[in-house]
Coordinates of C-alpha atoms and ligand atoms in Angstrom, one line a residue:
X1 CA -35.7 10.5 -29.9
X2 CA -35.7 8.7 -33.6
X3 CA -38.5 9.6 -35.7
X4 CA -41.2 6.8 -35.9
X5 CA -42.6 6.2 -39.8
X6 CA -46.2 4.6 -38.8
X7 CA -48.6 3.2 -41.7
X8 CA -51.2 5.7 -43.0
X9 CA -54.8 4.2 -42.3
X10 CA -58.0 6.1 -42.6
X11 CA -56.3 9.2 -43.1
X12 CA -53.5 9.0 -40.4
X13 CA -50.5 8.3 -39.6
X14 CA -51.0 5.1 -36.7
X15 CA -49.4 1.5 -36.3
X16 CA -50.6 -0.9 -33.5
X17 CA -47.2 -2.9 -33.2
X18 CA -44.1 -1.0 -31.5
X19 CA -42.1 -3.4 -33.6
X20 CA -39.7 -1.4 -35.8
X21 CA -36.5 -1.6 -38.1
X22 CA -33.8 1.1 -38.6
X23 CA -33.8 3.2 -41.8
X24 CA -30.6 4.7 -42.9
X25 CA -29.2 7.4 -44.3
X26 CA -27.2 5.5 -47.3
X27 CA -24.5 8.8 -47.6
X28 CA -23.7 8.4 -44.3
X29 CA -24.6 5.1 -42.7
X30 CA -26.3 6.8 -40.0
X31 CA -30.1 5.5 -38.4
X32 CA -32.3 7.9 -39.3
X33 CA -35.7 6.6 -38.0
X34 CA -37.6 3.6 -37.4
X35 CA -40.1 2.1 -39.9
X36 CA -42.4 0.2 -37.8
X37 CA -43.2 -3.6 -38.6
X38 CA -46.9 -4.0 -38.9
X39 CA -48.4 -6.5 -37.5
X40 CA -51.5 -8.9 -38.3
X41 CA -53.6 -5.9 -36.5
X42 CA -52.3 -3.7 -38.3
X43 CA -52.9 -5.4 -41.7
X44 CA -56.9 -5.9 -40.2
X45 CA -57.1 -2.4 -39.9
X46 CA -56.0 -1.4 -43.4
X47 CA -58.5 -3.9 -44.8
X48 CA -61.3 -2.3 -42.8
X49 CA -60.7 1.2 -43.7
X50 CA -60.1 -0.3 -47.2
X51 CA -63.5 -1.8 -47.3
X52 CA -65.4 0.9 -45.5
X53 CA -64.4 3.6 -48.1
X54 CA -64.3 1.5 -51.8
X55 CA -67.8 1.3 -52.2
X56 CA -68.9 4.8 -52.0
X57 CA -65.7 6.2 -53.7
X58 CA -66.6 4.1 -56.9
X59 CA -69.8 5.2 -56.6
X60 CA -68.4 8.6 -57.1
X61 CA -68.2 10.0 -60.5
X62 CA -65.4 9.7 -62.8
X63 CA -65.1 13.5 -63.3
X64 CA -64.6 14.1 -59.5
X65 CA -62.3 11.5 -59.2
X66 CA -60.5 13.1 -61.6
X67 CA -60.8 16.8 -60.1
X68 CA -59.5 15.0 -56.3
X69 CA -56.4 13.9 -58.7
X70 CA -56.3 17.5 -60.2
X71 CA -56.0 19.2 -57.1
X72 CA -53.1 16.3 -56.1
X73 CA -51.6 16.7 -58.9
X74 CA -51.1 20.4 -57.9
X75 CA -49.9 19.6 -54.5
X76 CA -47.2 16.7 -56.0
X77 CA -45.6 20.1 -58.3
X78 CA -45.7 22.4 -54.9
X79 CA -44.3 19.9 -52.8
X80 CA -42.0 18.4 -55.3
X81 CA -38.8 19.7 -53.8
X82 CA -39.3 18.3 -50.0
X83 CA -40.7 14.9 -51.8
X84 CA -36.8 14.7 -53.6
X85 CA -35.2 15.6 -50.5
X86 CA -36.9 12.9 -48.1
X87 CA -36.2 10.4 -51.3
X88 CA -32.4 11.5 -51.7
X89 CA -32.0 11.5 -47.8
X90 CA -33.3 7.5 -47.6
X91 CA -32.6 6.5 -51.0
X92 CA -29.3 8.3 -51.6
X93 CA -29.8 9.7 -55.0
X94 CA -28.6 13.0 -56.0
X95 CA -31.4 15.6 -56.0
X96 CA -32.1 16.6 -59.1
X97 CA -32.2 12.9 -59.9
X98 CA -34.8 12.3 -56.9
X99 CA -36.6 15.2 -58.4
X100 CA -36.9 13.8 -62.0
X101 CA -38.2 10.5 -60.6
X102 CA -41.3 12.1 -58.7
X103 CA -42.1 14.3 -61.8
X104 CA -42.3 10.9 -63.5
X105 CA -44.4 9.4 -61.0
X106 CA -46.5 12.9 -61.4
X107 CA -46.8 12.3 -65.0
X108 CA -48.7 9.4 -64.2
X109 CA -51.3 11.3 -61.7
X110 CA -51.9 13.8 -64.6
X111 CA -52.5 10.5 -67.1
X112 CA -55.0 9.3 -64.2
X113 CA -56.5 13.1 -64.7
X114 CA -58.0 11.7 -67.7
X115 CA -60.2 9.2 -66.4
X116 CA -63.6 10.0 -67.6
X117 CA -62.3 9.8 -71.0
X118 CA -59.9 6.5 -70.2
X119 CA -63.1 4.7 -69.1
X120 CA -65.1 5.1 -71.8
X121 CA -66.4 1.6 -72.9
X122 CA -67.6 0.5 -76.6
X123 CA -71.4 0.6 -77.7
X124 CA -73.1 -1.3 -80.4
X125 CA -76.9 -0.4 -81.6
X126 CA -78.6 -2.9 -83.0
X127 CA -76.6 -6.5 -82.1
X128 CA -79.8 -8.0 -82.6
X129 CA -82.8 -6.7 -84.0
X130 CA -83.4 -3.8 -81.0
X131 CA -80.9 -5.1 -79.1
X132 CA -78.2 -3.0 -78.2
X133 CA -74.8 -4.1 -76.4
X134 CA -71.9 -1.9 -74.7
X135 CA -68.9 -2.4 -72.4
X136 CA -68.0 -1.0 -69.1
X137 CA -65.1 -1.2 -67.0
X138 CA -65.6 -1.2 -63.5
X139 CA -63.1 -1.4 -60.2
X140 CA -61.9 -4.7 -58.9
X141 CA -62.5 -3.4 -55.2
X142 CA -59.3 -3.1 -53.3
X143 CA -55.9 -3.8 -54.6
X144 CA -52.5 -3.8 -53.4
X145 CA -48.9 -2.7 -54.2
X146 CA -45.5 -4.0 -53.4
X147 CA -42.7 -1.2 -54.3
X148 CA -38.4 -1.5 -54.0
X149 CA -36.0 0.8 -53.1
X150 CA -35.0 2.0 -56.1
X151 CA -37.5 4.6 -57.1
X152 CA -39.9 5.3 -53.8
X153 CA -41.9 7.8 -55.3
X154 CA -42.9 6.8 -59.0
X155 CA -42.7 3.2 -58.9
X156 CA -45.9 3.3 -55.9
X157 CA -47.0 6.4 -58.7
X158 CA -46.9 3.6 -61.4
X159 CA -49.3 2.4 -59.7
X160 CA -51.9 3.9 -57.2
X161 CA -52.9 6.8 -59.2
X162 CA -54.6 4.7 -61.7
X163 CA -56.2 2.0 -59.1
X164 CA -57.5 5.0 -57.4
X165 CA -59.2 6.7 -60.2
X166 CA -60.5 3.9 -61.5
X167 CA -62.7 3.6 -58.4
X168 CA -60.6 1.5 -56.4
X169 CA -59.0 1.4 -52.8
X170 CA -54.9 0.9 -52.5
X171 CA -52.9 -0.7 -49.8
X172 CA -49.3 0.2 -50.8
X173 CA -46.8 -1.5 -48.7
X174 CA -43.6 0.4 -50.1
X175 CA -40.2 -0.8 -49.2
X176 CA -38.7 -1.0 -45.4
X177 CA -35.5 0.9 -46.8
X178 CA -37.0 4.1 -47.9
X179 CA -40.5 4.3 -46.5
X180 CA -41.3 8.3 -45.9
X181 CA -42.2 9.2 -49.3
X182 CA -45.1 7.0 -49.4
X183 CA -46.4 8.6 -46.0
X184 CA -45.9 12.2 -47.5
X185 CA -47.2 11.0 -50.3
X186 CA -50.9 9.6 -48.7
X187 CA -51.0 12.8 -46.8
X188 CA -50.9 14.7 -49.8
X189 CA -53.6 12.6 -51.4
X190 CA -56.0 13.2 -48.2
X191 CA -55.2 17.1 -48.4
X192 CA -56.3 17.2 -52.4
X193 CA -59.7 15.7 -50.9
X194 CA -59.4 11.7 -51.1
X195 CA -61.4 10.0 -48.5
X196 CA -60.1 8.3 -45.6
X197 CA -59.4 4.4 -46.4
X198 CA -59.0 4.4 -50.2
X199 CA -55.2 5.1 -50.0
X200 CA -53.5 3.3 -47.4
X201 CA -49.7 2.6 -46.7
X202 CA -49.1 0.1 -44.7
X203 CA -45.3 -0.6 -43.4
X204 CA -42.8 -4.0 -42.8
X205 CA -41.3 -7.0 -44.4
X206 CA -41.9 -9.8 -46.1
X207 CA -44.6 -10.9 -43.6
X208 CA -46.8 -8.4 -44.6
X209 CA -46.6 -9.3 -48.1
X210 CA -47.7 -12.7 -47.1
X211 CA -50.9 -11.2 -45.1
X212 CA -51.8 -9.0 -49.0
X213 CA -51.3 -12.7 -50.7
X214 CA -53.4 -14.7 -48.6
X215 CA -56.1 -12.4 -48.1
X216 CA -59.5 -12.8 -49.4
X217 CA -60.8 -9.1 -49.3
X218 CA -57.3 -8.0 -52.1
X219 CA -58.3 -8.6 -55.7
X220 CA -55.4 -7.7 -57.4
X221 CA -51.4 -7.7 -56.5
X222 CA -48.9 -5.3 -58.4
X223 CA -45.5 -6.2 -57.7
X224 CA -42.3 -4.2 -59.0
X225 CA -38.7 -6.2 -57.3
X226 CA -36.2 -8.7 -57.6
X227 CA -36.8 -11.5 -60.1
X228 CA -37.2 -14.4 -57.1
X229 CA -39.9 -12.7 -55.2
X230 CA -41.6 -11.4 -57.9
X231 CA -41.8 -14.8 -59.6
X232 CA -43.1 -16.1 -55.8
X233 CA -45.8 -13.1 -56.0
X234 CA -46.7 -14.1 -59.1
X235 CA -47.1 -17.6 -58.2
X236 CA -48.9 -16.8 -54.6
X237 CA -51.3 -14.7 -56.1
X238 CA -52.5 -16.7 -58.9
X239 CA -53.1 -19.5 -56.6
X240 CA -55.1 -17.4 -54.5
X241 CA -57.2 -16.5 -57.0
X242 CA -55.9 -12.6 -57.7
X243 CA -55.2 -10.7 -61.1
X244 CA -51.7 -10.0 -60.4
X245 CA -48.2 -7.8 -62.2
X246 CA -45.1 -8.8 -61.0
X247 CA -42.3 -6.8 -62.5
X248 CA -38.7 -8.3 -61.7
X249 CA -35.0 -7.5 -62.8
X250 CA -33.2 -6.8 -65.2
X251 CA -29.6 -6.8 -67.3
X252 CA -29.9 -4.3 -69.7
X253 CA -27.3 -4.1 -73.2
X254 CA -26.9 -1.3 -74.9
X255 CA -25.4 -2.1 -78.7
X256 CA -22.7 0.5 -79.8
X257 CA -22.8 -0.3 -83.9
X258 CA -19.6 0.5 -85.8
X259 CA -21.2 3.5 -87.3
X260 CA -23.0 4.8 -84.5
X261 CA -21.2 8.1 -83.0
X262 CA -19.4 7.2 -80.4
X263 CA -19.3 10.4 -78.2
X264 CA -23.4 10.1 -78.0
X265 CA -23.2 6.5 -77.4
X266 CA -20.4 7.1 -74.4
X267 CA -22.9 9.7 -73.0
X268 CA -25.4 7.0 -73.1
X269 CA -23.6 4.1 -71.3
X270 CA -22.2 6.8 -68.8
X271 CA -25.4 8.6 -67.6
X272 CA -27.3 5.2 -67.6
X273 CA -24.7 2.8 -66.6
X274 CA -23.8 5.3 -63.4
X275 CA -26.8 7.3 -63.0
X276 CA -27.8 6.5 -59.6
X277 CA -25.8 4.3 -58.7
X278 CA -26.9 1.8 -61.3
X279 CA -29.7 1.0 -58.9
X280 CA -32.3 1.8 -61.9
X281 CA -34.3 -1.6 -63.6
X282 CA -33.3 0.8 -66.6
X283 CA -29.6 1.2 -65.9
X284 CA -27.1 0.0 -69.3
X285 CA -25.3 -2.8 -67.6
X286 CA -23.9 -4.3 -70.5
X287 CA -22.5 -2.2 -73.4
X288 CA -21.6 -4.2 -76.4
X289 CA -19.5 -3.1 -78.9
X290 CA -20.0 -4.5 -82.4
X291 CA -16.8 -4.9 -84.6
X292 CA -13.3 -2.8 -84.3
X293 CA -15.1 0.0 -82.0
X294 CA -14.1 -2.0 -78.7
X295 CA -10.3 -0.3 -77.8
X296 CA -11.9 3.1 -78.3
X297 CA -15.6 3.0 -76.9
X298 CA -13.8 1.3 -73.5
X299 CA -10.8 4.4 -73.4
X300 CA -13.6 6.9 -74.0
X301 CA -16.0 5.4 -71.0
X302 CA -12.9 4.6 -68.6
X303 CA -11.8 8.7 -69.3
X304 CA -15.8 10.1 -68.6
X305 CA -15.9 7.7 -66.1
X306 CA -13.0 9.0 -64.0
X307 CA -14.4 12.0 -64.3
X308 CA -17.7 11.4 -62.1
X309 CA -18.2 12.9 -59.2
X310 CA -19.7 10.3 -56.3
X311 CA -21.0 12.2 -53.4
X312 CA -23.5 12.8 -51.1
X313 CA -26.3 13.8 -52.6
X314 CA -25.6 17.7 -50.8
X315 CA -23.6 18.1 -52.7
X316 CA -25.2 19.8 -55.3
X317 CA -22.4 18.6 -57.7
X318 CA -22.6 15.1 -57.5
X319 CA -23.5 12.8 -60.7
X320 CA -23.9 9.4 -58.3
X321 CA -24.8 9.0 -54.6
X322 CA -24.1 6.0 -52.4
X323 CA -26.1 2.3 -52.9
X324 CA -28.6 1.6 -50.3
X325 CA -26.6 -0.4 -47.7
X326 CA -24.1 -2.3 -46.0
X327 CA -25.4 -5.1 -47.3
X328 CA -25.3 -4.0 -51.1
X329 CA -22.1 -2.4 -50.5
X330 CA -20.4 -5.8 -50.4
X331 CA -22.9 -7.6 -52.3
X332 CA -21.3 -5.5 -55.5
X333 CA -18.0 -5.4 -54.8
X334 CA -18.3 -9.0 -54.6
X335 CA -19.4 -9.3 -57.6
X336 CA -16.5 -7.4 -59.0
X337 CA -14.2 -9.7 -57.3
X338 CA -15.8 -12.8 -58.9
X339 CA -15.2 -10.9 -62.5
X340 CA -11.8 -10.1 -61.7
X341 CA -11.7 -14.3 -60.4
X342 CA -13.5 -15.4 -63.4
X343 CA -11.3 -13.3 -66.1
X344 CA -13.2 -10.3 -67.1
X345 CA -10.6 -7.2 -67.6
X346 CA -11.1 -4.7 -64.3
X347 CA -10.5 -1.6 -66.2
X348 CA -12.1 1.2 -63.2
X349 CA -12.3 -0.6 -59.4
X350 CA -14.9 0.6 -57.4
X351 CA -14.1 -1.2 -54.4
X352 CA -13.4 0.5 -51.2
X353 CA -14.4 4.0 -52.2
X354 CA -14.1 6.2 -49.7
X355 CA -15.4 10.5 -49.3
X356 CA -14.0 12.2 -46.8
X357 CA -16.3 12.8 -44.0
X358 CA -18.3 9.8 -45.7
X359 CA -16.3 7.1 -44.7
X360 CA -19.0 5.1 -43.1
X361 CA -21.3 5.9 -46.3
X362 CA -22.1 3.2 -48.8
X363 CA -20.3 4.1 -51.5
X364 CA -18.7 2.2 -54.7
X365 CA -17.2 4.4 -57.4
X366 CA -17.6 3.4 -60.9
X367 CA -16.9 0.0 -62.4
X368 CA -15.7 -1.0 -65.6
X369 CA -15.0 -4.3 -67.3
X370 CA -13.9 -5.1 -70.1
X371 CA -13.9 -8.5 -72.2
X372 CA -16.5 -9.8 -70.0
X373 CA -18.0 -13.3 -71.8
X374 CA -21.4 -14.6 -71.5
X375 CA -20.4 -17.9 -69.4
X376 CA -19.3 -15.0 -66.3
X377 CA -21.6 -14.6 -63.2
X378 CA -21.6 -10.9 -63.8
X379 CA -22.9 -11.0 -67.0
X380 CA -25.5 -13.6 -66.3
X381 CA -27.0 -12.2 -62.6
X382 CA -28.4 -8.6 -62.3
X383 CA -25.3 -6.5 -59.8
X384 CA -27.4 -3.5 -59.7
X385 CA -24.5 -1.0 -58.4
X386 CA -21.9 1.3 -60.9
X387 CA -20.8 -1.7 -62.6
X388 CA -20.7 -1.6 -66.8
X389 CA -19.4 -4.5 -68.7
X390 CA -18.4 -4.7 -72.1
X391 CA -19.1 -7.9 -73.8
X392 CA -17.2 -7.6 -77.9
X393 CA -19.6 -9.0 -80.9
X394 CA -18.1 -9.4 -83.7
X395 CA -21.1 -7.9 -85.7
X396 CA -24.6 -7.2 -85.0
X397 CA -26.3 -10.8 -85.6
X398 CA -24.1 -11.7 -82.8
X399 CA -25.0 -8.4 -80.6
X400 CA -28.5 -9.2 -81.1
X401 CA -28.3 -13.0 -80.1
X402 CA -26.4 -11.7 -76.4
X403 CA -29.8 -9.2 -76.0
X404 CA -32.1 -12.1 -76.9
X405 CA -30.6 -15.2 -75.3
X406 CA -30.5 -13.3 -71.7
X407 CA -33.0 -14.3 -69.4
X408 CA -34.1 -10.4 -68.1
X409 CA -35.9 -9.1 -70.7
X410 CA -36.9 -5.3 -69.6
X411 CA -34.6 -2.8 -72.1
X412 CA -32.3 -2.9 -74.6
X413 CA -31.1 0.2 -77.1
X414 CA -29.1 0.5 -79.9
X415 CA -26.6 3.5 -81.1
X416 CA -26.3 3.6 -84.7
X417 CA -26.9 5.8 -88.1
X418 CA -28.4 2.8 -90.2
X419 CA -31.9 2.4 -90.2
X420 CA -31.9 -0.3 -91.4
X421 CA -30.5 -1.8 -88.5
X422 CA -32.6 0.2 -86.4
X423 CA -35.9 -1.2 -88.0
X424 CA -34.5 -5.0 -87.6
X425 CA -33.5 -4.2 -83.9
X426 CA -36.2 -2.8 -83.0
X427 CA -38.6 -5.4 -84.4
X428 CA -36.4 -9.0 -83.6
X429 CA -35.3 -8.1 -80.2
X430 CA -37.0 -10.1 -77.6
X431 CA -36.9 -7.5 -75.1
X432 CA -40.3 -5.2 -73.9
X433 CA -38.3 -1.8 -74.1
X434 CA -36.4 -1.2 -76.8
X435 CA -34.4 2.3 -78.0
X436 CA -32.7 3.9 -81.0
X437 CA -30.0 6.2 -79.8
X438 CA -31.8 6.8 -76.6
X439 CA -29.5 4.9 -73.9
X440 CA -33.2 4.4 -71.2
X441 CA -35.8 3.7 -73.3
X442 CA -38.6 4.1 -70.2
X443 CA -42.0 4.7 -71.6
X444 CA -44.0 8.1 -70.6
X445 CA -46.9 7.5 -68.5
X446 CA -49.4 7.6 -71.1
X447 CA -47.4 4.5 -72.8
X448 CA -46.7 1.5 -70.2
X449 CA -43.9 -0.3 -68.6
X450 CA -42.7 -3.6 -68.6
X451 CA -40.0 -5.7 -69.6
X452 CA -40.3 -9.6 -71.2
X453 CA -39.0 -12.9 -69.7
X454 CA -37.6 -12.7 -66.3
X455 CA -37.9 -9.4 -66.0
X456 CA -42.2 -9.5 -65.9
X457 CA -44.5 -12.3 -64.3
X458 CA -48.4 -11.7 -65.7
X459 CA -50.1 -10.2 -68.4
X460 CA -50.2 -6.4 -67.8
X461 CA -47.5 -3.7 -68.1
X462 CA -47.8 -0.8 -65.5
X463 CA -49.1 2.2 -66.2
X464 CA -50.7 3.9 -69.3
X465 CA -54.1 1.5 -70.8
X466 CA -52.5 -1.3 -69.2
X467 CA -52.9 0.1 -65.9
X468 CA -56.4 1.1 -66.8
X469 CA -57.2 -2.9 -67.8
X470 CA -55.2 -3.6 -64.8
X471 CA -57.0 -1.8 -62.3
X472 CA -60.7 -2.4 -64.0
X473 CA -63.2 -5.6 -65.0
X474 CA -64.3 -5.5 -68.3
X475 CA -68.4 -5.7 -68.5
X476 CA -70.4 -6.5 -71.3
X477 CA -74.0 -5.8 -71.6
X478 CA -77.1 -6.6 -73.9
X479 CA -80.2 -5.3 -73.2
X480 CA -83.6 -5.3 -75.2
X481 CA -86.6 -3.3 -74.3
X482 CA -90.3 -5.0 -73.7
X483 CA -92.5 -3.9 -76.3
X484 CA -89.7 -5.1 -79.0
X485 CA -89.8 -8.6 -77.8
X486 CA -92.0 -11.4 -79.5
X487 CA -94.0 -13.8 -77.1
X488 CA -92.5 -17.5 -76.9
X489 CA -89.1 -18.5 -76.0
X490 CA -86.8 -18.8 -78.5
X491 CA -84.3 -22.3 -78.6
X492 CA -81.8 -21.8 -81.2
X493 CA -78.6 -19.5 -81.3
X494 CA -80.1 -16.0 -82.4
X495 CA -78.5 -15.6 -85.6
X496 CA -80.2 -11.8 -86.4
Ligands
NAD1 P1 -36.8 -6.8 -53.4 O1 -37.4 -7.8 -54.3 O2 -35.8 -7.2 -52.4 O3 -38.0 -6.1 -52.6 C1 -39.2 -5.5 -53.2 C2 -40.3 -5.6 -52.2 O4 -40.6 -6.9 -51.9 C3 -40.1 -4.8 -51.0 O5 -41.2 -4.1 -50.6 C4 -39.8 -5.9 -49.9 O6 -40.2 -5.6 -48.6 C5 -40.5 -7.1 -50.5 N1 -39.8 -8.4 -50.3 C6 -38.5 -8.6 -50.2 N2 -38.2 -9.9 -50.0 C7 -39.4 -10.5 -50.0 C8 -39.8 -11.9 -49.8 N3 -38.9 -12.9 -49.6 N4 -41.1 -12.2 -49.8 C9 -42.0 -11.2 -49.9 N5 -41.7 -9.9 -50.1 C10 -40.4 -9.6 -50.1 O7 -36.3 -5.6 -54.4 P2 -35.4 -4.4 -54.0 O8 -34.1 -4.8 -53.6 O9 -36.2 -3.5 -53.1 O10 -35.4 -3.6 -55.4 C11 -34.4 -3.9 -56.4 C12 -34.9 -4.8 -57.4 O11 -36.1 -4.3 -58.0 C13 -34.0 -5.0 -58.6 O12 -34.0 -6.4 -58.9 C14 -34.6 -4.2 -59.7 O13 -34.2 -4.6 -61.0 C15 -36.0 -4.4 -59.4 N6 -36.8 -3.3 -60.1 C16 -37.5 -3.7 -61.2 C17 -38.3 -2.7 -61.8 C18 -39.0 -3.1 -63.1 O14 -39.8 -2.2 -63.5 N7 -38.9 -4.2 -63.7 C19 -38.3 -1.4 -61.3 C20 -37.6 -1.1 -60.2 C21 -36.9 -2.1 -59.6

């Protein structure tokens, strides 16, 4: 019999509807459970629990918040390697890069550790003449999260960790793909000593998402997905009234200066161009080389990049798994055939790759392109799959208009030895994550995360003090004590 992935409500694992969809096993194309579809009941029953528990878990103190994410913390690090291996088994990422992204989703739990100290407001003595004023931050109530494939550990870690501790209850609906980690995850959170109801998973499509938008009891929405629906989340959720982070897609350039050295900057496009599978909102899509580099950056990429090794991720060798499905498969080796159509250079084809004793996997070996131009669709539209184009600027005002003029916004790096260059790079790019010589410039958890333009709808970054503001109202308060106050009212501004 399959295995069944319920929702986690109240502390265990149920689901009212028998409604279900396949999840696969990307490295082999095989079903390897069912994620059921919740239903409307469902939804209702998440809400309850929600409600039932968010009261009296904000009412609890900071500091034993933070010793019930303590304890998880500890539990994440001794669990870490079965959480990889039920990420790499849905997801299809090699293990040790499953493993890196839950201790980056950890790194967020021990950020939330802090909480006492994260929360502390401001206080002013003396406003007024014995009137003293501070600030508080206090939970919204119960808020909800919307994860992708891509990373189904730490991007749900961006963000419940934080909501939590901050005194509020989750609903995390993570995505139909790869939905175990989240369960795992919730049952890890119960064993550290959460209460049942303020961290619930609930599973399906887009229909639940519509049930977390039109409902009156969620205060807040963080979203992390494709640009369309998180524009539409975005939209939905400011109509109905919620504070909301929608975090989209994402093409990102990586500049290759003339005097930058080129075996680093090779590293750099390779690991983050390939790395799993290019399915990261980080991954180096575009590399641009800058002046009479071009012949000799492309050789050197096209020689490491021959020398991958795509395979299952058991195989402990591996540098990139398969993409998530059928589906994505062709979706990206369309996209190749529209570069080849449209007159980009097809230096490495990745189409029909094929492991033996994979064969019905979902794999696509490593793409390159050269003299790919800005008019082309897979310049302009996010492929997210092995594919690297190179785009040729003559010099680096023209590098930095490409980055700028591109409608994703989330990172950009440059390679180079001029600091110069650096400084004005760093300062005039229009882009929310920006490296020197580091080819993924993703911000530790005690920073935050977000990308500009199309690649963010809403005010807040994930993660780090934006999460805190996120996930908590600000208060102000003035208060004077009786024997200080003069008799009469008073009818003009106090100017004291
Ligand atoms: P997706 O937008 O298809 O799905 C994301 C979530 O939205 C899932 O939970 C899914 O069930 C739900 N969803 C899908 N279609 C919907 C619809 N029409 N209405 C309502 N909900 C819907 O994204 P994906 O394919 O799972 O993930 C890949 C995308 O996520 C890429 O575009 C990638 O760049 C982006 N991403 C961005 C970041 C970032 O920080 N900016 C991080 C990771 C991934």
């Amino acid at each position: 019999m399959k295995k069944i992935i319920n929702n986690y409500i109240n502390g265990s694992k149920v689901s009212v509807s028998s409604k279900t969809l396949p999840v696969e096993d990307p490295s082999t194309g095989e079903i390897v459970a069912e994620v059921v579809l919740s239903s409307k009941d469902d939804f209702n029953k998440a809400i309850e629990s929600s409600k039932n528990s968010q009261n009296e878990w904000s009412n609890t103190t900071p500091l034993k918040r933070s010793r019930v994410l303590s304890n998880y913390k500890n539990l994440i690090e001794k669990n870490i390697d079965e959480l990889a291996e039920i990420v790499s088994i849905e997801h299809g990422k090699t293990f040790a890069d499953a493993k890196g992204s839950v201790t980056r989703g950890l790194e967020v739990v021990e950020f939330a550790c802090g909480i006492p100290h994260l929360l502390k407001g401001e206080f002013s003595q003396n406003v007024g003449t014995n009137i003293d004023s501070w600030s508080v931050r206090q939970p919204l109530g119960i808020c909800a999260g919307i994860t992708p494939f891509n990373f189904p550990a730490m991007v749900p870690m961006w963000m419940y960790p934080i909501a939590i501790a901050c005194g509020n209850a989750f609903i995390l609906k993570p995505s139909e793909k790869d939905p175990s980690c989240s369960l795992r995850l919730a049952e890890l959170f119960s064993e550290a000593g959460l209460p049942d109801g303020v961290f619930n998973v609930i599973n399906g499509d887009k229909n639940i998402v519509q049930l977390i938008l039109d409902s009156e009891e969620i205060s807040s929405v963080s979203f992390v997905g494709s640009t369309p629906v998180a524009k539409y989340i975005y939209e939905q959720s400011a109509k109905n009234g919620k504070r909301v982070q929608a975090l989209g897609g994402a093409k990102n350039h990586l500049v290759i200066m003339p005097d930058a050295n080129l075996d680093q900057a090779v590293d750099g496009v390779i690991g983050a161009g390939y790395g799993s599978a290019g399915e990261r909102c980080m991954a180096v899509s575009v590399a641009v080389a800058v002046g009479n580099i071009a012949d000799e950056l492309v050789n050197k990429i096209q020689i490491a990049a021959q020398k991958l090794k795509v395979a299952p991720w058991t195989d402990q060798d591996s540098d990139m798994g398969p993409v998530i499905s059928k589906d994505h498969k062709e979706k990206i080796e369309n996209y190749i055939s529209i570069g080849v159509k449209e007159g980009a250079k097809l230096i490495e084809d990745g189409r029909n790759y094929k492991i033996q004793g994979y064969e019905n996997g979902y794999f696509v070996g490593p793409t390159l392109f050269d003299y790919v131009s800005k008019d082309m669709t897979i310049y302009k539209e996010e492929i997210f799959g092995p594919v690297v184009s190179v785009i040729r600027a003559q010099n680096y005002e023209e590098a930095l208009k490409l980055v700028n003029d591109h409608k994703y916004g989330n990172g950009t790096s440059i390679y180079t030895s001029d600091g110069e260059i650096s400084r004005h790079f760093t300062t005039h790019s229009n882009i929310g994550m920006v490296g020197v010589n580091v080819p993924i410039p993703v911000p530790m958890a005690f920073h935050s995360f977000g990308g500009w333009k199309q690649s963010i709808f809403g005010d807040h970054a994930v993660h780090g003090m934006e999460g805190v503001h996120f996930y908590t109202r600000l208060k102000t308060i003035t208060s004077r004590w009786p024997k200080s106050i003069k008799a009469g009212p008073e009818f003009k501004m106090p100017t004291n």
